[in-house]
Short mmCIF file of C-alpha atoms in Angstrom, two decimals:
data_model
loop_
_atom_site.label_atom_id
_atom_site.label_comp_id
_atom_site.label_asym_id
_atom_site.label_seq_id
_atom_site.Cartn_x
_atom_site.Cartn_y
_atom_site.Cartn_z
CA MET W 1 -101.31 -139.28 174.54
CA PRO W 2 -99.50 -142.81 175.85
CA LEU W 3 -95.85 -143.37 175.31
CA GLY W 4 -95.34 -144.85 171.48
CA LEU W 5 -98.17 -143.85 169.51
CA PRO W 6 -97.89 -140.66 167.56
CA PRO W 7 -100.08 -137.68 168.31
CA LEU W 8 -103.86 -136.97 166.48
CA ARG W 9 -103.67 -135.29 163.22
CA ILE W 10 -106.82 -133.40 162.51
CA GLY W 11 -107.76 -131.13 160.42
CA LEU W 12 -109.96 -127.62 161.02
CA ALA W 13 -111.87 -125.19 160.01
CA ALA W 14 -115.00 -123.09 160.56
CA SER W 15 -117.73 -121.17 159.12
CA ALA W 16 -117.36 -117.55 159.85
CA LEU W 17 -120.21 -118.10 162.07
CA HIS W 18 -118.72 -120.59 164.58
CA ARG W 19 -115.40 -118.06 164.22
CA ALA W 20 -116.73 -114.70 164.22
CA ALA W 21 -116.98 -114.11 167.95
CA PRO W 22 -115.90 -115.09 171.55
CA ASN W 23 -119.49 -117.28 171.81
CA GLY W 24 -118.90 -119.22 168.68
CA ALA W 25 -119.11 -122.81 168.38
CA LEU W 26 -115.59 -122.84 167.68
CA PHE W 27 -113.80 -120.97 170.90
CA ARG W 28 -116.93 -123.26 172.83
CA LEU W 29 -115.19 -126.63 172.00
CA LEU W 30 -111.54 -125.66 171.67
CA GLY W 31 -111.22 -123.05 175.12
CA PRO W 32 -112.22 -125.92 177.76
CA LEU W 33 -110.48 -128.84 175.56
CA GLU W 34 -106.75 -126.23 175.07
CA ARG W 35 -105.12 -128.08 178.15
CA SER W 36 -106.06 -131.48 176.86
CA ILE W 37 -104.79 -130.54 173.32
CA ARG W 38 -101.52 -129.07 174.70
CA GLU W 39 -100.69 -131.63 177.39
CA GLU W 40 -102.65 -135.04 176.74
CA LEU W 41 -103.70 -135.46 173.15
CA ARG W 42 -101.03 -133.09 172.08
CA ALA W 43 -102.96 -132.92 168.79
CA GLU W 44 -101.35 -131.56 165.89
CA LEU W 45 -103.73 -129.40 164.02
CA PHE W 46 -103.81 -127.63 160.82
CA VAL W 47 -106.01 -124.96 160.43
CA LEU W 48 -107.73 -123.26 157.58
CA GLY W 49 -106.21 -119.87 157.25
CA GLN W 50 -109.87 -117.72 158.94
CA THR W 51 -110.02 -120.35 161.29
CA TYR W 52 -106.46 -119.44 162.60
CA ASP W 53 -106.86 -116.34 162.34
CA ALA W 54 -110.17 -116.07 164.68
CA LEU W 55 -107.66 -118.62 167.27
CA ALA W 56 -104.62 -116.23 167.13
CA ALA W 57 -107.21 -112.60 167.08
CA ASP W 58 -108.82 -114.63 170.77
CA GLY W 59 -105.61 -116.16 171.80
CA VAL W 60 -106.99 -119.54 171.76
CA LEU W 61 -103.67 -121.86 171.73
CA ALA W 62 -101.27 -119.17 171.71
CA ASP W 63 -97.59 -120.44 170.53
CA TYR W 64 -99.09 -124.15 170.36
CA PRO W 65 -95.68 -125.23 168.11
CA ARG W 66 -98.41 -128.58 166.98
CA LEU W 67 -101.14 -125.83 164.86
CA THR W 68 -99.92 -125.42 161.52
CA ARG W 69 -102.07 -122.59 159.29
CA LEU W 70 -102.71 -123.55 156.32
CA PRO W 71 -104.24 -121.07 153.15
CA MET W 72 -107.03 -119.45 153.35
CA ARG W 73 -110.59 -120.96 151.63
CA ARG W 74 -110.12 -119.30 148.68
CA ASP W 75 -106.61 -119.90 148.40
CA GLY W 76 -107.23 -123.55 148.40
CA GLY W 77 -106.61 -124.27 152.19
CA VAL W 78 -109.30 -126.96 151.66
CA ILE W 79 -108.25 -128.73 148.96
CA HIS W 80 -105.16 -129.81 151.48
CA LEU W 81 -107.60 -130.45 153.53
CA VAL W 82 -108.80 -132.96 150.84
CA ALA W 83 -105.34 -133.94 150.00
CA ALA W 84 -104.44 -134.42 153.51
CA VAL W 85 -107.25 -136.63 153.97
CA VAL W 86 -106.68 -139.02 150.57
CA SER W 87 -102.74 -139.27 151.26
CA GLY W 88 -100.88 -142.67 150.88
CA ASP W 89 -98.49 -141.29 153.47
CA PRO W 90 -99.51 -142.71 156.68
CA ALA W 91 -97.43 -138.97 158.48
CA ARG W 92 -98.78 -136.93 156.42
CA ARG W 93 -102.47 -138.65 156.37
CA LEU W 94 -105.39 -136.91 158.43
CA ASP W 95 -106.65 -139.36 161.48
CA ALA W 96 -110.64 -136.85 161.38
CA VAL W 97 -111.45 -133.35 160.00
CA ILE W 98 -113.54 -130.75 161.96
CA TYR W 99 -115.45 -128.41 159.81
CA LEU W 100 -117.96 -126.98 162.04
CA LEU W 101 -120.17 -125.69 159.35
CA ASP W 102 -123.13 -123.20 159.14
CA PRO W 103 -125.70 -124.80 156.72
CA ASP W 104 -126.90 -121.27 155.30
CA ASP W 105 -123.05 -120.21 154.47
CA PRO W 106 -123.43 -120.69 151.01
CA THR W 107 -119.05 -122.13 151.27
CA SER W 108 -120.27 -125.18 152.68
CA VAL W 109 -121.71 -126.30 149.37
CA PHE W 110 -119.01 -125.07 147.47
CA PRO W 111 -117.30 -128.46 145.00
CA GLU W 112 -114.68 -128.67 147.79
CA GLY W 113 -116.57 -128.97 150.48
CA GLN W 114 -118.51 -131.64 149.21
CA ALA W 115 -114.92 -133.33 147.88
CA LEU W 116 -114.08 -132.59 151.48
CA LYS W 117 -116.92 -135.29 153.25
CA ARG W 118 -117.05 -137.55 150.35
CA GLU W 119 -113.10 -138.52 150.45
CA CYS W 120 -113.46 -138.75 154.43
CA VAL W 121 -116.38 -141.41 153.38
CA ILE W 122 -114.51 -142.86 150.86
CA HIS W 123 -111.02 -142.93 153.09
CA GLU W 124 -113.18 -143.78 156.43
CA THR W 125 -111.53 -140.32 157.58
CA LEU W 126 -113.36 -139.03 160.82
CA PHE W 127 -115.56 -135.80 159.51
CA VAL W 128 -116.95 -133.48 162.48
CA SER W 129 -119.35 -130.72 161.21
CA THR W 130 -120.87 -129.60 165.17
CA LEU W 131 -119.89 -129.13 168.08
CA ALA W 132 -121.62 -131.22 169.54
CA HIS W 133 -120.25 -134.13 167.75
CA ALA W 134 -116.83 -133.18 167.74
CA ARG W 135 -116.72 -132.71 171.80
CA GLU W 136 -117.86 -136.43 172.18
CA TRP W 137 -115.33 -137.28 169.84
CA PHE W 138 -112.83 -135.11 171.75
CA GLU W 139 -113.89 -136.52 174.83
CA LEU W 140 -113.54 -140.15 173.85
CA ALA W 141 -110.25 -139.65 172.15
CA ARG W 142 -109.03 -138.82 175.44
CA VAL W 143 -110.54 -141.93 177.31
CA GLU W 144 -108.91 -144.08 174.68
CA CYS W 145 -105.70 -142.62 175.28
CA GLY W 146 -106.63 -143.63 179.16
CA PHE W 147 -107.57 -140.36 180.95
CA ALA W 148 -109.90 -139.73 183.28
CA PRO W 149 -113.83 -139.45 181.77
CA ASN W 150 -114.98 -135.20 182.11
CA PRO W 151 -118.09 -135.88 184.45
CA LEU W 152 -119.17 -132.60 182.95
CA LEU W 153 -119.93 -134.29 179.40
CA ASP W 154 -121.88 -137.40 181.33
CA THR W 155 -125.02 -136.66 179.82
CA HIS W 156 -123.86 -136.15 176.87
CA PHE W 157 -123.17 -140.28 177.21
CA ASP W 158 -126.92 -141.04 178.81
CA PHE W 159 -128.14 -143.40 175.24
CA ALA W 160 -130.57 -144.54 177.89
CA SER W 161 -132.34 -140.43 177.35
CA GLN W 162 -131.38 -140.88 173.73
CA THR W 163 -132.96 -141.32 170.26
CA ILE W 164 -131.09 -142.32 167.40
CA ALA W 165 -131.43 -143.43 163.82
CA LEU W 166 -129.92 -145.86 161.67
CA ILE W 167 -129.89 -145.73 158.10
CA ALA W 168 -128.04 -146.99 154.62
CA HIS W 169 -128.07 -146.90 151.28
CA ASP W 170 -129.05 -150.10 149.70
CA SER W 171 -125.02 -151.71 149.13
CA CYS W 172 -124.97 -150.52 153.13
CA LYS W 173 -127.04 -152.83 154.49
CA GLY W 174 -125.73 -155.25 154.77
CA GLU W 175 -123.01 -154.02 156.58
CA LEU W 176 -125.26 -151.86 158.94
CA ILE W 177 -126.50 -155.13 160.16
CA GLU W 178 -123.67 -156.91 160.66
CA PHE W 179 -122.06 -153.49 163.04
CA VAL W 180 -125.68 -153.32 165.46
CA ARG W 181 -125.57 -157.36 165.39
CA GLY W 182 -121.57 -157.00 167.04
CA ARG W 183 -123.05 -154.71 168.78
CA PHE W 184 -126.70 -154.97 170.06
CA ALA W 185 -125.93 -154.90 173.78
CA PHE W 186 -124.86 -151.09 173.45
CA PHE W 187 -127.98 -150.18 170.43
CA ASP W 188 -130.62 -152.07 173.24
CA ARG W 189 -129.44 -149.17 175.93
CA PHE W 190 -130.92 -147.17 173.75
CA ARG W 191 -134.42 -145.66 174.65
CA ARG W 192 -135.91 -145.41 171.06
CA ARG W 193 -134.21 -145.96 167.52
CA ILE W 194 -135.42 -144.99 164.30
CA ALA W 195 -134.94 -145.89 160.58
CA THR W 196 -135.84 -145.95 156.72
CA GLY W 197 -138.22 -148.38 156.03
CA THR W 198 -136.24 -151.60 154.25
CA THR W 199 -132.93 -151.27 157.10
CA GLY W 200 -135.85 -150.61 160.03
CA ALA W 201 -137.64 -154.38 159.27
CA MET W 202 -134.05 -156.13 158.79
CA LEU W 203 -133.64 -154.45 162.00
CA ASN W 204 -136.19 -155.93 164.26
CA ASP W 205 -136.18 -159.09 161.92
CA LEU W 206 -132.24 -159.06 163.22
CA ALA W 207 -133.82 -158.56 166.91
CA GLU W 208 -136.39 -161.37 167.23
CA GLU W 209 -133.14 -163.37 166.20
CA ILE W 210 -130.98 -162.03 169.13
CA SER W 211 -133.73 -161.24 171.58
CA ALA W 212 -136.80 -162.77 170.67
CA ALA W 213 -138.27 -159.35 170.65
CA HIS W 214 -142.19 -159.63 169.72
CA THR W 215 -142.29 -155.47 169.97
CA PRO W 216 -140.82 -153.82 167.03
CA TRP W 217 -137.23 -153.17 168.42
CA VAL W 218 -136.82 -150.23 165.89
CA GLN W 219 -139.12 -147.45 164.84
CA ARG W 220 -139.92 -147.15 160.91
CA PHE W 221 -140.57 -144.15 158.56
CA HIS W 222 -140.64 -144.43 155.16
CA SER W 223 -137.99 -145.43 152.73
CA GLY W 224 -135.53 -143.00 151.78
CA PRO W 225 -137.07 -141.78 148.08
CA LEU W 226 -140.13 -141.51 149.50
CA GLY W 227 -139.63 -139.79 152.49
CA GLY W 228 -137.95 -141.36 155.10
CA ASP W 229 -135.26 -139.60 155.16
CA ALA W 230 -137.07 -136.03 155.63
CA GLU W 231 -138.86 -137.34 158.55
CA ILE W 232 -136.00 -138.39 160.03
CA ALA W 233 -134.45 -134.59 159.63
CA LEU W 234 -138.13 -133.32 160.96
CA GLU W 235 -136.56 -135.76 163.89
CA ILE W 236 -133.27 -134.47 164.59
CA LEU W 237 -134.91 -130.69 163.80
CA GLU W 238 -137.40 -131.01 166.72
CA ASN W 239 -134.84 -132.79 169.21
CA ARG W 240 -136.58 -135.83 169.34
CA CYS W 241 -133.36 -137.47 167.82
CA ARG W 242 -129.97 -136.78 169.46
CA ARG W 243 -127.63 -139.23 167.08
CA VAL W 244 -127.73 -140.87 163.57
CA ILE W 245 -125.53 -143.75 162.21
CA PHE W 246 -126.31 -142.62 157.88
CA LEU W 247 -124.34 -145.66 156.17
CA GLU W 248 -123.49 -143.59 152.94
CA ASP W 249 -122.56 -145.50 149.14
CA PRO W 250 -120.49 -142.41 148.32
CA HIS W 251 -119.97 -143.99 144.41
CA VAL W 252 -124.10 -144.51 143.63
CA ALA W 253 -126.16 -141.45 142.50
CA ARG W 254 -128.92 -141.27 144.97
CA GLN W 255 -132.52 -140.07 143.33
CA HIS W 256 -133.72 -139.14 145.84
CA GLU W 257 -130.60 -136.11 146.74
CA ALA W 258 -131.95 -133.57 148.17
CA ASP W 259 -133.95 -135.46 150.63
CA ILE W 260 -130.44 -137.12 152.19
CA GLN W 261 -128.59 -133.42 151.79
CA LEU W 262 -131.83 -132.44 154.14
CA LEU W 263 -130.77 -135.50 156.45
CA GLU W 264 -127.60 -133.74 156.66
CA ARG W 265 -128.05 -130.58 157.29
#
């Protein structure tokens, strides 16, 4: 980290699938990043018990002094992560949580896991659950700290070839519109933009206001309660959509919660 900036504090966990073999997502993430974590970012890692043990068995980050073992999940390790997310002490609060999830692992929907994600949303703490997202986030953290970009990751940031989905719950739609307004040139770089019904209509109105566009700037699907989230989930499943920005309101019950969970899965 640049002189004077505190090191990043990162919670780390991985489902059994991602830590059970040397080619698991946990090792594909941290193996290439080990030097950067040690020498550039000097990140503090707070690692769930089973994940820590898997790293130790494979020799990843061996003897790294900023590696802390938390209890195993069954002994409350995830609750430790939740407490660090909500902590009012800046010296204890996490900057990000990386939890490499296997959607077929039932522990991913246990209450403590759901609470971890919810509190990350409420407290605006980054929650990362996929290998691709984790790789990109570490790269952005490196670049933000002044280190040269890794050319091997250039394709990850080739937005002109990618599709992005833009979704927001009703109470967050205005926030999403203003977010896009302030970064319109960036979002305009994407090959394709998709959204659920009402959000898509609002984004198309915004595009017409900013760029006088006469063709739809966003491809609209159904509204969320009418199946739009499921339609976008299919776009992701069939590799037609690489990125999703979803502004969630964690305080509101959703009638189509199952569709939202399908999209997140």
